[in-house]
PDB file of C-alpha atoms and ligand atoms in Angstrom:
ATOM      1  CA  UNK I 156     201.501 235.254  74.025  1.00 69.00           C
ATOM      2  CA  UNK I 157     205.168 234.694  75.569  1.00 67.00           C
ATOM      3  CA  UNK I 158     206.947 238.014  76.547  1.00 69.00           C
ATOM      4  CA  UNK I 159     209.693 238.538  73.479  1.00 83.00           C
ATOM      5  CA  UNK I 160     208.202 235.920  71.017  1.00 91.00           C
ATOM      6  CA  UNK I 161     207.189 236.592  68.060  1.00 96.00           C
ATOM      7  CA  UNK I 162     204.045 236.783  66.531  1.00 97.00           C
ATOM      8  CA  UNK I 163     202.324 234.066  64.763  1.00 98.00           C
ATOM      9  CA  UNK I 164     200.201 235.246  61.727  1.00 98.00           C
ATOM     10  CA  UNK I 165     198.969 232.496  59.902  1.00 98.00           C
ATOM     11  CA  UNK I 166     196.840 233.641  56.463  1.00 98.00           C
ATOM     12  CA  UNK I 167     193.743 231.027  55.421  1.00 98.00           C
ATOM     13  CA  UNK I 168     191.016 230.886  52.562  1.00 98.00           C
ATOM     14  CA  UNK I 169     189.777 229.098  49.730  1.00 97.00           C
ATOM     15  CA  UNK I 170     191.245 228.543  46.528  1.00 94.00           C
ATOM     16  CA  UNK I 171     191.836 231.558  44.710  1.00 94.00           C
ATOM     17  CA  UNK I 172     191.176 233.691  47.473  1.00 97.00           C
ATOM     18  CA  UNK I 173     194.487 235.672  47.065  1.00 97.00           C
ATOM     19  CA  UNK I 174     196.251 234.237  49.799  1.00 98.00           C
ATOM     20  CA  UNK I 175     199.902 234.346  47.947  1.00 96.00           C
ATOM     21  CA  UNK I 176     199.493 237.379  46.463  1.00 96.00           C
ATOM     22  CA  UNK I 177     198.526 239.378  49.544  1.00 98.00           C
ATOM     23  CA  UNK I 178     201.074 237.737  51.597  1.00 98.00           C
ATOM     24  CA  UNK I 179     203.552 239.138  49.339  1.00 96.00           C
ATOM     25  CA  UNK I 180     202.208 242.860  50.091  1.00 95.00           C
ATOM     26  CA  UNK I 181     201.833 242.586  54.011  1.00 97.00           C
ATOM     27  CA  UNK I 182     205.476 241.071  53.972  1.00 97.00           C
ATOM     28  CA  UNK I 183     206.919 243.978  51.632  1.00 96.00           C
ATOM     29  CA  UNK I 184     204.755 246.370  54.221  1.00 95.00           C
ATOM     30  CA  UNK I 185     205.954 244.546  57.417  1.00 96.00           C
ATOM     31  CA  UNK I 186     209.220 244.905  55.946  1.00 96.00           C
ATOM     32  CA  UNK I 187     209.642 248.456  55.399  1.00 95.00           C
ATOM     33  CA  UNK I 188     208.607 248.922  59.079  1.00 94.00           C
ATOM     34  CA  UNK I 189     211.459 247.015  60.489  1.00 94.00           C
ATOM     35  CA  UNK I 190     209.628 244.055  61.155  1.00 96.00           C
ATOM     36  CA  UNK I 191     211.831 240.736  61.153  1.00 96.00           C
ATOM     37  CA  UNK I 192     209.384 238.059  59.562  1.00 97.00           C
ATOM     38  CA  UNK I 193     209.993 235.136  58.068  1.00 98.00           C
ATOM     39  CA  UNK I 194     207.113 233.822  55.795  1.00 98.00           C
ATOM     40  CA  UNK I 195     206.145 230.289  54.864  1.00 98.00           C
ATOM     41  CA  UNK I 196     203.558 228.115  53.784  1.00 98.00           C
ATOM     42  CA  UNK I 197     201.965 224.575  54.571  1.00 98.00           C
ATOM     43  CA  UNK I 198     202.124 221.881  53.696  1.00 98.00           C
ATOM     44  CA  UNK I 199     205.552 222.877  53.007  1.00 98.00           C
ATOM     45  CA  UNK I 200     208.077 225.255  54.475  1.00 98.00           C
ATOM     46  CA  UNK I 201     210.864 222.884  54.704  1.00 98.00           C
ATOM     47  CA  UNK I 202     212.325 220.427  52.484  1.00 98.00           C
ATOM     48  CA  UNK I 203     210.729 217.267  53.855  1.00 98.00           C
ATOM     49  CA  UNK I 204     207.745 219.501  53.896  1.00 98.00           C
ATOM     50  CA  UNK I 205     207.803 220.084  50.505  1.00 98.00           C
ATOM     51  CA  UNK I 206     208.154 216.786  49.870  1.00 98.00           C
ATOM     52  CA  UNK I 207     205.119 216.040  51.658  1.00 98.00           C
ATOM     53  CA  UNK I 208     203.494 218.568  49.799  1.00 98.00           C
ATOM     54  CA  UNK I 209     204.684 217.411  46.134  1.00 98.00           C
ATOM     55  CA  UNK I 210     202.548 213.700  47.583  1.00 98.00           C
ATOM     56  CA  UNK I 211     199.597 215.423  48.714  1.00 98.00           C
ATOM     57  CA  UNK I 212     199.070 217.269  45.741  1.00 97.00           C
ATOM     58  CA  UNK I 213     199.997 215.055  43.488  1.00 97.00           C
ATOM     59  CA  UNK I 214     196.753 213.503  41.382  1.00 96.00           C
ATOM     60  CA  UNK I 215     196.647 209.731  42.169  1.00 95.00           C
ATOM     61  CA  UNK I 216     194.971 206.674  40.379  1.00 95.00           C
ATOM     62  CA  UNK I 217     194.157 205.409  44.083  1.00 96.00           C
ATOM     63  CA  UNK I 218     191.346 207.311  46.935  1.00 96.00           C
ATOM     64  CA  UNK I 219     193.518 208.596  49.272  1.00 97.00           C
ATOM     65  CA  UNK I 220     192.087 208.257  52.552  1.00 98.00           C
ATOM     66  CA  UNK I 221     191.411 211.184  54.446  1.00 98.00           C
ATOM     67  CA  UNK I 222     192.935 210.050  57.801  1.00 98.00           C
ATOM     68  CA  UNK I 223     196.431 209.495  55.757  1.00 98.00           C
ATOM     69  CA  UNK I 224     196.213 213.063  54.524  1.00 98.00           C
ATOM     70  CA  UNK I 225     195.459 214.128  57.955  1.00 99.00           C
ATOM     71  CA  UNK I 226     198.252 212.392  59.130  1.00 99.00           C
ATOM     72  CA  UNK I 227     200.730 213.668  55.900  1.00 98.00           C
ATOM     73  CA  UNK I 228     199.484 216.721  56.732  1.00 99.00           C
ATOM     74  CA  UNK I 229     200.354 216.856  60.213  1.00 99.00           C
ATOM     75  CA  UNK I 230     203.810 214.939  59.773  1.00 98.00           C
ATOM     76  CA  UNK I 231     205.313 218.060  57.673  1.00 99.00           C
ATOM     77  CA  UNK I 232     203.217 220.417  60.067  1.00 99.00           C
ATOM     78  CA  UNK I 233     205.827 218.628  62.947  1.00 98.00           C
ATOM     79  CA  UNK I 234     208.720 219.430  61.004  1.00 99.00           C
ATOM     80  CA  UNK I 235     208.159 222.863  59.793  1.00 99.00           C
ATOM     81  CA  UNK I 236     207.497 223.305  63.691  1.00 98.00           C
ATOM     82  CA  UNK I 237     210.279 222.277  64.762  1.00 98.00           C
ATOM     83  CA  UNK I 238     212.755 223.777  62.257  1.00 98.00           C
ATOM     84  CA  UNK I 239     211.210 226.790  60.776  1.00 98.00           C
ATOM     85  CA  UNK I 240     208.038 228.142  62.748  1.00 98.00           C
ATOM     86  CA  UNK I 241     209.257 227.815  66.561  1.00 98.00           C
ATOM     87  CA  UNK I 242     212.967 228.967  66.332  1.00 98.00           C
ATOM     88  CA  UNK I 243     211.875 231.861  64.562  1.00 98.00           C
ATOM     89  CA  UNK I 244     209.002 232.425  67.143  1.00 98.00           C
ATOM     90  CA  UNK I 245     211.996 232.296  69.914  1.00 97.00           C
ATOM     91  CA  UNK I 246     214.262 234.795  68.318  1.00 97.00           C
ATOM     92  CA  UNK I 247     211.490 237.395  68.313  1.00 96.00           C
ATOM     93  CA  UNK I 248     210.411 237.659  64.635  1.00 97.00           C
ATOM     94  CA  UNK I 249     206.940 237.100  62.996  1.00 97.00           C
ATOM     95  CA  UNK I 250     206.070 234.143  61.386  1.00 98.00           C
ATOM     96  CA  UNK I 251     203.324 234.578  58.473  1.00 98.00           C
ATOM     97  CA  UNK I 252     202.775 231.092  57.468  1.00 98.00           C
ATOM     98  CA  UNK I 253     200.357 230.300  54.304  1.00 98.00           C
ATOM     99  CA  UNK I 254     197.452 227.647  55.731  1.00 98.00           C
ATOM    100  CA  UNK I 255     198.235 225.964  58.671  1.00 98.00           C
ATOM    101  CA  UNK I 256     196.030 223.939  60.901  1.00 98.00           C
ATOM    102  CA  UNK I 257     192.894 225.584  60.552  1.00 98.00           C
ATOM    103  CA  UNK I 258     192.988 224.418  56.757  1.00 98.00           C
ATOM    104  CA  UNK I 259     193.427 221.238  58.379  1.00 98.00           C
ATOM    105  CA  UNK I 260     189.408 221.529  60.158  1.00 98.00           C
ATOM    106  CA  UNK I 261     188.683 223.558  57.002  1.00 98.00           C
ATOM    107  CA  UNK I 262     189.351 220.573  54.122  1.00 98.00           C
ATOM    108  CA  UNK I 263     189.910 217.503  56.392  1.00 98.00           C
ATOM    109  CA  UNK I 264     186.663 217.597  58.979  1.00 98.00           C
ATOM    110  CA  UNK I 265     184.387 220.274  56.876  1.00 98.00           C
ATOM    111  CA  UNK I 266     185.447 219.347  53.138  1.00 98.00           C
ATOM    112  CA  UNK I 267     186.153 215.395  54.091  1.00 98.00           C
ATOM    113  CA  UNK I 268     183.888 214.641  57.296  1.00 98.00           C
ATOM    114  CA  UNK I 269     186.385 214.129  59.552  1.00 98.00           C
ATOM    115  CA  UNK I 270     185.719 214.337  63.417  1.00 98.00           C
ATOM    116  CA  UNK I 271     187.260 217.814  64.634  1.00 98.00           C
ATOM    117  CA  UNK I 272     188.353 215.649  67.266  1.00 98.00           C
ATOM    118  CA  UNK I 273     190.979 214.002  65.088  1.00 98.00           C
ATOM    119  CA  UNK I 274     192.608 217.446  64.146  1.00 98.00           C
ATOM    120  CA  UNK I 275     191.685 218.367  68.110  1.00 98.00           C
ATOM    121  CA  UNK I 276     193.970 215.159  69.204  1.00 98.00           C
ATOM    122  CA  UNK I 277     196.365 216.136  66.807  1.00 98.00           C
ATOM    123  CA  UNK I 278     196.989 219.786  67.309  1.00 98.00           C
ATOM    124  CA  UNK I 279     197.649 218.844  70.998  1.00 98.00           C
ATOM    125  CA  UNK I 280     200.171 216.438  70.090  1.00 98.00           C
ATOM    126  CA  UNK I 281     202.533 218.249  68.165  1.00 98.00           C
ATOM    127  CA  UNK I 282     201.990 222.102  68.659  1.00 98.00           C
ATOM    128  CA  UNK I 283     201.618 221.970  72.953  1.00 98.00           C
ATOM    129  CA  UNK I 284     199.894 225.302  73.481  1.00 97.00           C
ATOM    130  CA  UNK I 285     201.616 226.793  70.393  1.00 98.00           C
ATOM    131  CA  UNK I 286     198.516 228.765  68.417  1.00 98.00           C
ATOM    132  CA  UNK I 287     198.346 231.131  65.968  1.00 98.00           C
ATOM    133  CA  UNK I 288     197.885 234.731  67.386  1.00 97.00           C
ATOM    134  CA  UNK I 289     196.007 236.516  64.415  1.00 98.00           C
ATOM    135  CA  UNK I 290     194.514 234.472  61.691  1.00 98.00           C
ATOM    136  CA  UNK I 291     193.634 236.818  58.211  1.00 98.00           C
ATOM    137  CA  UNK I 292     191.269 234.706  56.628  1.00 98.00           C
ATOM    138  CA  UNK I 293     190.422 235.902  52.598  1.00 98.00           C
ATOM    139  CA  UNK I 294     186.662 235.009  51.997  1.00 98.00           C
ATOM    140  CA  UNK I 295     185.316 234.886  48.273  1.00 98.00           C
ATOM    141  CA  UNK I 296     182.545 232.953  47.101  1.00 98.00           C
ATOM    142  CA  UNK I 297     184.043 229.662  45.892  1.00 97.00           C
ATOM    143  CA  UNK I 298     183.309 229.824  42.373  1.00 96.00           C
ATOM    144  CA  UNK I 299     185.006 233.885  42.323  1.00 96.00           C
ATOM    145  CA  UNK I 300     188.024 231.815  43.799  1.00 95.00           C
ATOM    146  CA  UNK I 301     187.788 228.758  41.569  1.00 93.00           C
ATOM    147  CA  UNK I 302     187.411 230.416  38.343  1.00 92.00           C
ATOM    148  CA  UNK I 303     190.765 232.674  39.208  1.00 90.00           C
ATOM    149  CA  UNK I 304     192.837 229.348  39.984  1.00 88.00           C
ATOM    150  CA  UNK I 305     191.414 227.295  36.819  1.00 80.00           C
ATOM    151  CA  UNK I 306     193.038 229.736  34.322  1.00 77.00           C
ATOM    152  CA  UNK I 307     196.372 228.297  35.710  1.00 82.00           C
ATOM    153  CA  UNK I 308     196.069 224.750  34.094  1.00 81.00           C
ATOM    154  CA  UNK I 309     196.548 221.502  35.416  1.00 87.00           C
ATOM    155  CA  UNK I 310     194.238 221.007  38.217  1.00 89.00           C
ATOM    156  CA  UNK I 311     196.203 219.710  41.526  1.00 93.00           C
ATOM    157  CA  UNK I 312     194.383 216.840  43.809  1.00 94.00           C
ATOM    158  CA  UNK I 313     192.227 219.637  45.956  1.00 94.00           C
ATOM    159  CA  UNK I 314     191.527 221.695  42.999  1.00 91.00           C
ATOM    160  CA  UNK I 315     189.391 218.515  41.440  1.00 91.00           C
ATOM    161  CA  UNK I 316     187.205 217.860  43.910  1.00 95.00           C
ATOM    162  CA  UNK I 317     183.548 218.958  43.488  1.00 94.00           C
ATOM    163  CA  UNK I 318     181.642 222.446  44.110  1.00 96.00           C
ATOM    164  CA  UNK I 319     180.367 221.000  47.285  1.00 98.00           C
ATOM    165  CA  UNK I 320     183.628 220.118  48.954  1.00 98.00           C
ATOM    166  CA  UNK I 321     184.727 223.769  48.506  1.00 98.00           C
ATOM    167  CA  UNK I 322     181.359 225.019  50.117  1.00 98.00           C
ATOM    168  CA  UNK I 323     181.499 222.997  52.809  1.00 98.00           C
ATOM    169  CA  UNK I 324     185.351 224.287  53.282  1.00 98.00           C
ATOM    170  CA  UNK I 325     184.333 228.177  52.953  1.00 98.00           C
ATOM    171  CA  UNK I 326     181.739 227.107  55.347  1.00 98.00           C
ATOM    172  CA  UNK I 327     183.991 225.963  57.901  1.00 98.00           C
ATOM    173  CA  UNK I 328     186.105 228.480  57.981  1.00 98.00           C
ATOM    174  CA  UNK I 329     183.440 230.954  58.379  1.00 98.00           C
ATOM    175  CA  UNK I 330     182.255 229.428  61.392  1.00 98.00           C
ATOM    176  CA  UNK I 331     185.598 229.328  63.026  1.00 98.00           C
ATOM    177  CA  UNK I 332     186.310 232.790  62.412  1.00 98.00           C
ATOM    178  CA  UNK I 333     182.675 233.282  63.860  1.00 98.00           C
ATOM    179  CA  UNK I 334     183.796 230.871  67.303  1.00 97.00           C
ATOM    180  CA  UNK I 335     187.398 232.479  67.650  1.00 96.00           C
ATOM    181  CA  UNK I 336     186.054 236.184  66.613  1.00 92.00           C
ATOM    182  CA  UNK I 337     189.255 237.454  68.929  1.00 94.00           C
ATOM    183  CA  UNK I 338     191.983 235.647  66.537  1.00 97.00           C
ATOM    184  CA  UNK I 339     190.382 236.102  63.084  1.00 98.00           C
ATOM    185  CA  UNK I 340     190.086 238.825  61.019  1.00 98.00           C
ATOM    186  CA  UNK I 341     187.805 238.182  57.884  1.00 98.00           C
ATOM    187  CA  UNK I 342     188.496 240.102  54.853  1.00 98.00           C
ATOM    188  CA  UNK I 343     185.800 240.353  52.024  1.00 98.00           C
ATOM    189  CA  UNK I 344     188.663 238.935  49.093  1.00 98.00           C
ATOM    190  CA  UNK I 345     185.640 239.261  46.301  1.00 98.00           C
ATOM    191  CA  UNK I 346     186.693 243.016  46.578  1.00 98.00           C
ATOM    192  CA  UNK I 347     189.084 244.060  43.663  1.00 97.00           C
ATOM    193  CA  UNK I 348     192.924 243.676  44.616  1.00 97.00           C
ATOM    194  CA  UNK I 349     193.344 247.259  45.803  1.00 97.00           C
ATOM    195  CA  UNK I 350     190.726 247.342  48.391  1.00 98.00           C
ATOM    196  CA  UNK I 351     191.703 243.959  50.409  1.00 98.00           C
ATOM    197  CA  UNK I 352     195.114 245.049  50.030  1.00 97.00           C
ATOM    198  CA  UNK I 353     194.165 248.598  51.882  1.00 97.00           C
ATOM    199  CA  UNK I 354     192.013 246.508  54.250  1.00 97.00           C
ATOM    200  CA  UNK I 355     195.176 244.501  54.807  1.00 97.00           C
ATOM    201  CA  UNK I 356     197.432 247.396  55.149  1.00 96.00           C
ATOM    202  CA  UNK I 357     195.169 248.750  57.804  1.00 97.00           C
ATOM    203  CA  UNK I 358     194.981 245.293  60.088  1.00 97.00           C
ATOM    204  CA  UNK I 359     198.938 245.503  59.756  1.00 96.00           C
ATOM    205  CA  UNK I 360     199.512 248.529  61.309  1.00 95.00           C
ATOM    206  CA  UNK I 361     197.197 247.879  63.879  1.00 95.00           C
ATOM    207  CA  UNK I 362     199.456 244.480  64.623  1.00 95.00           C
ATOM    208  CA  UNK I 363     202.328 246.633  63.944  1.00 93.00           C
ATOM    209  CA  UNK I 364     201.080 249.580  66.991  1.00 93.00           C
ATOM    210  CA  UNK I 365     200.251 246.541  69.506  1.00 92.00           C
ATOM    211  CA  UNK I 366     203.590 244.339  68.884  1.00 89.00           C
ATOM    212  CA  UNK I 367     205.699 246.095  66.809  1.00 85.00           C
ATOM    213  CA  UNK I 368     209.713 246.212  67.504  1.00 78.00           C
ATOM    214  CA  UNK I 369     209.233 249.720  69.563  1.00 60.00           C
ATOM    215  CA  UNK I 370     206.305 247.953  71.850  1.00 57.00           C
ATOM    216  CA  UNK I 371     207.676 246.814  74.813  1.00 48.00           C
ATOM    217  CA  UNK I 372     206.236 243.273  74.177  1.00 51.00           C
ATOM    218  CA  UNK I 373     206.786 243.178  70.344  1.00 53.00           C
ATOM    219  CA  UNK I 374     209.673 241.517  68.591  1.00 52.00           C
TER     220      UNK I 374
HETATM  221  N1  Z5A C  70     195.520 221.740  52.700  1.00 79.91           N
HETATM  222  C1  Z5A C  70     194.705 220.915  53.439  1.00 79.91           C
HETATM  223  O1  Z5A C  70     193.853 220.220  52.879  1.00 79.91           O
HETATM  224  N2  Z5A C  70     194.857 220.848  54.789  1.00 79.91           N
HETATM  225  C2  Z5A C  70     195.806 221.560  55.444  1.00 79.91           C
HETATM  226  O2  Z5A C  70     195.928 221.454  56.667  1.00 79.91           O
HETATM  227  C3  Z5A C  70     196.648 222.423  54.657  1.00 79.91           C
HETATM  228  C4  Z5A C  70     196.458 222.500  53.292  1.00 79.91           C
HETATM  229  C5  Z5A C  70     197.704 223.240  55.340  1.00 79.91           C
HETATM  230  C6  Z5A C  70     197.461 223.465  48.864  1.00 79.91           C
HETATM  231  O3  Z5A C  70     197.370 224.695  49.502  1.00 79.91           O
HETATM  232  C7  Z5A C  70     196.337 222.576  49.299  1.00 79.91           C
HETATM  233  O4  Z5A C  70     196.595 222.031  50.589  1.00 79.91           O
HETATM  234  C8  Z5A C  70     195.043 223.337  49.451  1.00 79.91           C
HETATM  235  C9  Z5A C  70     194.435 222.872  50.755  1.00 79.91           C
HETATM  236  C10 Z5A C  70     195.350 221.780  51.226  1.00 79.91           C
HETATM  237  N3  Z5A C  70     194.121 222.999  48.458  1.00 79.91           N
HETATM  238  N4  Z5A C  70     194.001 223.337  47.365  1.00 79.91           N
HETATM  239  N5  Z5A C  70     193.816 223.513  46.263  1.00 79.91           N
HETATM  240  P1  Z5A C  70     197.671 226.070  48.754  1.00 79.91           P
HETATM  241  O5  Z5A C  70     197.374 227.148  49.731  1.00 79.91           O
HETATM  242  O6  Z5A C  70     198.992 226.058  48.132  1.00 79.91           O
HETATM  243  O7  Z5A C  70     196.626 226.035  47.543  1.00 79.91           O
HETATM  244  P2  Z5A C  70     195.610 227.053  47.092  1.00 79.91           P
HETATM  245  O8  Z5A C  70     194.654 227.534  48.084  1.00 79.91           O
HETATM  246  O9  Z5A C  70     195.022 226.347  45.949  1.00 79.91           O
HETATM  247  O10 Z5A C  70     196.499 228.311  46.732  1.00 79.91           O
HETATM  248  P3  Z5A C  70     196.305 229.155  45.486  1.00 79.91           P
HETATM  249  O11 Z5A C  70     195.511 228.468  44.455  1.00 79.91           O
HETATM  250  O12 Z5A C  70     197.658 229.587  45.068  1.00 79.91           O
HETATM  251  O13 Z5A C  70     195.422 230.333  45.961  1.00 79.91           O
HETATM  252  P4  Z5A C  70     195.791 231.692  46.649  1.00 79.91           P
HETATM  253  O14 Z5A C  70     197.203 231.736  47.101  1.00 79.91           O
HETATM  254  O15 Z5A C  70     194.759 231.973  47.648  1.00 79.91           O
HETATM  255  O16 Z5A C  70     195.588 232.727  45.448  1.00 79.91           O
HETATM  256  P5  Z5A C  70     196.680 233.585  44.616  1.00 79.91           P
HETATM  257  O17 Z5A C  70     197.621 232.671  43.932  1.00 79.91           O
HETATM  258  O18 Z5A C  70     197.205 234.694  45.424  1.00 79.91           O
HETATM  259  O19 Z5A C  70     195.666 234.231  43.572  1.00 79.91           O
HETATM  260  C11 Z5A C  70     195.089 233.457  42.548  1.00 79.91           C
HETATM  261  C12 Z5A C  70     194.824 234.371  41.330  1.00 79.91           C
HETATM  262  O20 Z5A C  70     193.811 235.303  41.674  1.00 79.91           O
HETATM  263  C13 Z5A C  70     196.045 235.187  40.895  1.00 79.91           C
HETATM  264  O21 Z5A C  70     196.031 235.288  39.519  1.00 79.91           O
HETATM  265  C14 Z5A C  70     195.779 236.569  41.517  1.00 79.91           C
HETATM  266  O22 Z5A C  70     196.374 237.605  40.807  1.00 79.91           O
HETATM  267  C15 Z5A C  70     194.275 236.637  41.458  1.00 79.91           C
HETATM  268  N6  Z5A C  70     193.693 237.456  42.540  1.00 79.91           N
HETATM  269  C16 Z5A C  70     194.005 237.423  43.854  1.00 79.91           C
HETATM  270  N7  Z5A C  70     193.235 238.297  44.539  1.00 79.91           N
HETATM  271  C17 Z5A C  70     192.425 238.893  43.639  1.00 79.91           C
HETATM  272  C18 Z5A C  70     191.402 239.896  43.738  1.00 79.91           C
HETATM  273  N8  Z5A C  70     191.048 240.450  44.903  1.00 79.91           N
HETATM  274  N9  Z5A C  70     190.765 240.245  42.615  1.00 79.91           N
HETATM  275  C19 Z5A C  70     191.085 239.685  41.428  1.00 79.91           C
HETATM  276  N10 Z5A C  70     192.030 238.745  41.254  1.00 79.91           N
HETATM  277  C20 Z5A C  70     192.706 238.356  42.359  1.00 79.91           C
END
């Protein structure tokens, strides 16, 4: 990581895994430490993001193709880049962003069969060397998560597929928390609310002791 940059959290897991909810709590503890963060989410995080987002989600009466939500996906991923994710990076505070591109390897190579060299080519092009320092990923067997986010409603475009799509997600993620075992931390989010949220709190001040305002590296 760059001398005086911030640090780049990102926060990944299935549906339902609690990944809103718990960002909420590590941003109010952050916070209250003195931490400057700035928290976001993907797709999304600016308004053309957003935008992007409203399409992807959006239930269609036409197969989307999975290399055009790849490439959606990556277009809004450019953007938030540019104008949220890096700047903030630059002036020293932490970014904790909600997905980013290991969702992409999670739902568009393990959940749609993609090549991880597509993502691969990708990432290159528009992050450069830029990746995330600590990834938090919330595991839960897919139907715990499922049945929390079907109370909601209307299903979105993701939330329809089938079982199998989700396993194969929650089974990509696993393995690259297994290959990049220095980045991720997994948390077990089948646990009731208070005990991730302790587990959380403990992996933040850990983050907070290493690069915390008063370390000589931190932000
Ligand atoms: N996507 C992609 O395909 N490729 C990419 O590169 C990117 C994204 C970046 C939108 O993302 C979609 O974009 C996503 C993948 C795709 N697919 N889907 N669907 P999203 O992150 O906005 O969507 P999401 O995963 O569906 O978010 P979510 O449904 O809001 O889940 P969450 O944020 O992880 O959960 P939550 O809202 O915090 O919690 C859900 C409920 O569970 C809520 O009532 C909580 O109070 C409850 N909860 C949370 N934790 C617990 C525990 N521990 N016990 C009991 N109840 C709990």
């Amino acid at each position: 990581m760059q001398m005086g940059r911030g640090l780049f959290i990102t926060v990944e897991g299935g549906e339902g895994a609690g990944k809103s909810t718990n960002i909420a709590a590590i941003a109010t503890y952050l916070e209250s430490h003195g931490v400057e963060l700035v928290v976001t989410r993907e797709p999304g995080g600016t308004r053309l993001g957003e935008e992007v987002r409203g399409v992807l989600l959006q239930v269609r009466d036409e197969p989307v193709a999975p290399m055009a939500e790849l490439l959606l996906l990556f277009a809004a991923r450019a953007q938030h880049l540019q104008q949220v994710i890096q700047p903030a990076l630059a002036a020293g505070k932490w970014v904790i962003c909600d997905r980013f591109t290991d969702a992409s390897y999670a739902y568009q190579c393990g959940g749609r069969g993609l090549p991880a060299a597509a993502v691969r080519t990708l990432e290159t092009l528009v992050q450069g060397e830029l990746r995330p320092d600590y990834t938090l990923l919330l595991d839960a067997p897919v139907e715990t998560g499922l049945e929390r986010v079907r109370g909601r409603g209307d299903l979105d475009r993701f939330e329809q597929e089938q079982l199998a799509f989700f396993h194969r997600v929650r089974d990509t993620y696993l393995q690259l928390a297994r290959e990049s075992s220095g980045r991720y931390h997994l948390i077990d989010a089948s646990l009731p609310l208070p005990e991730v949220q302790q587990r959380l709190q403990e992996i933040c001040r850990e983050l907070y002791a290493c690069w915390g305002p008063r370390h000589p590296g931190g932000a």
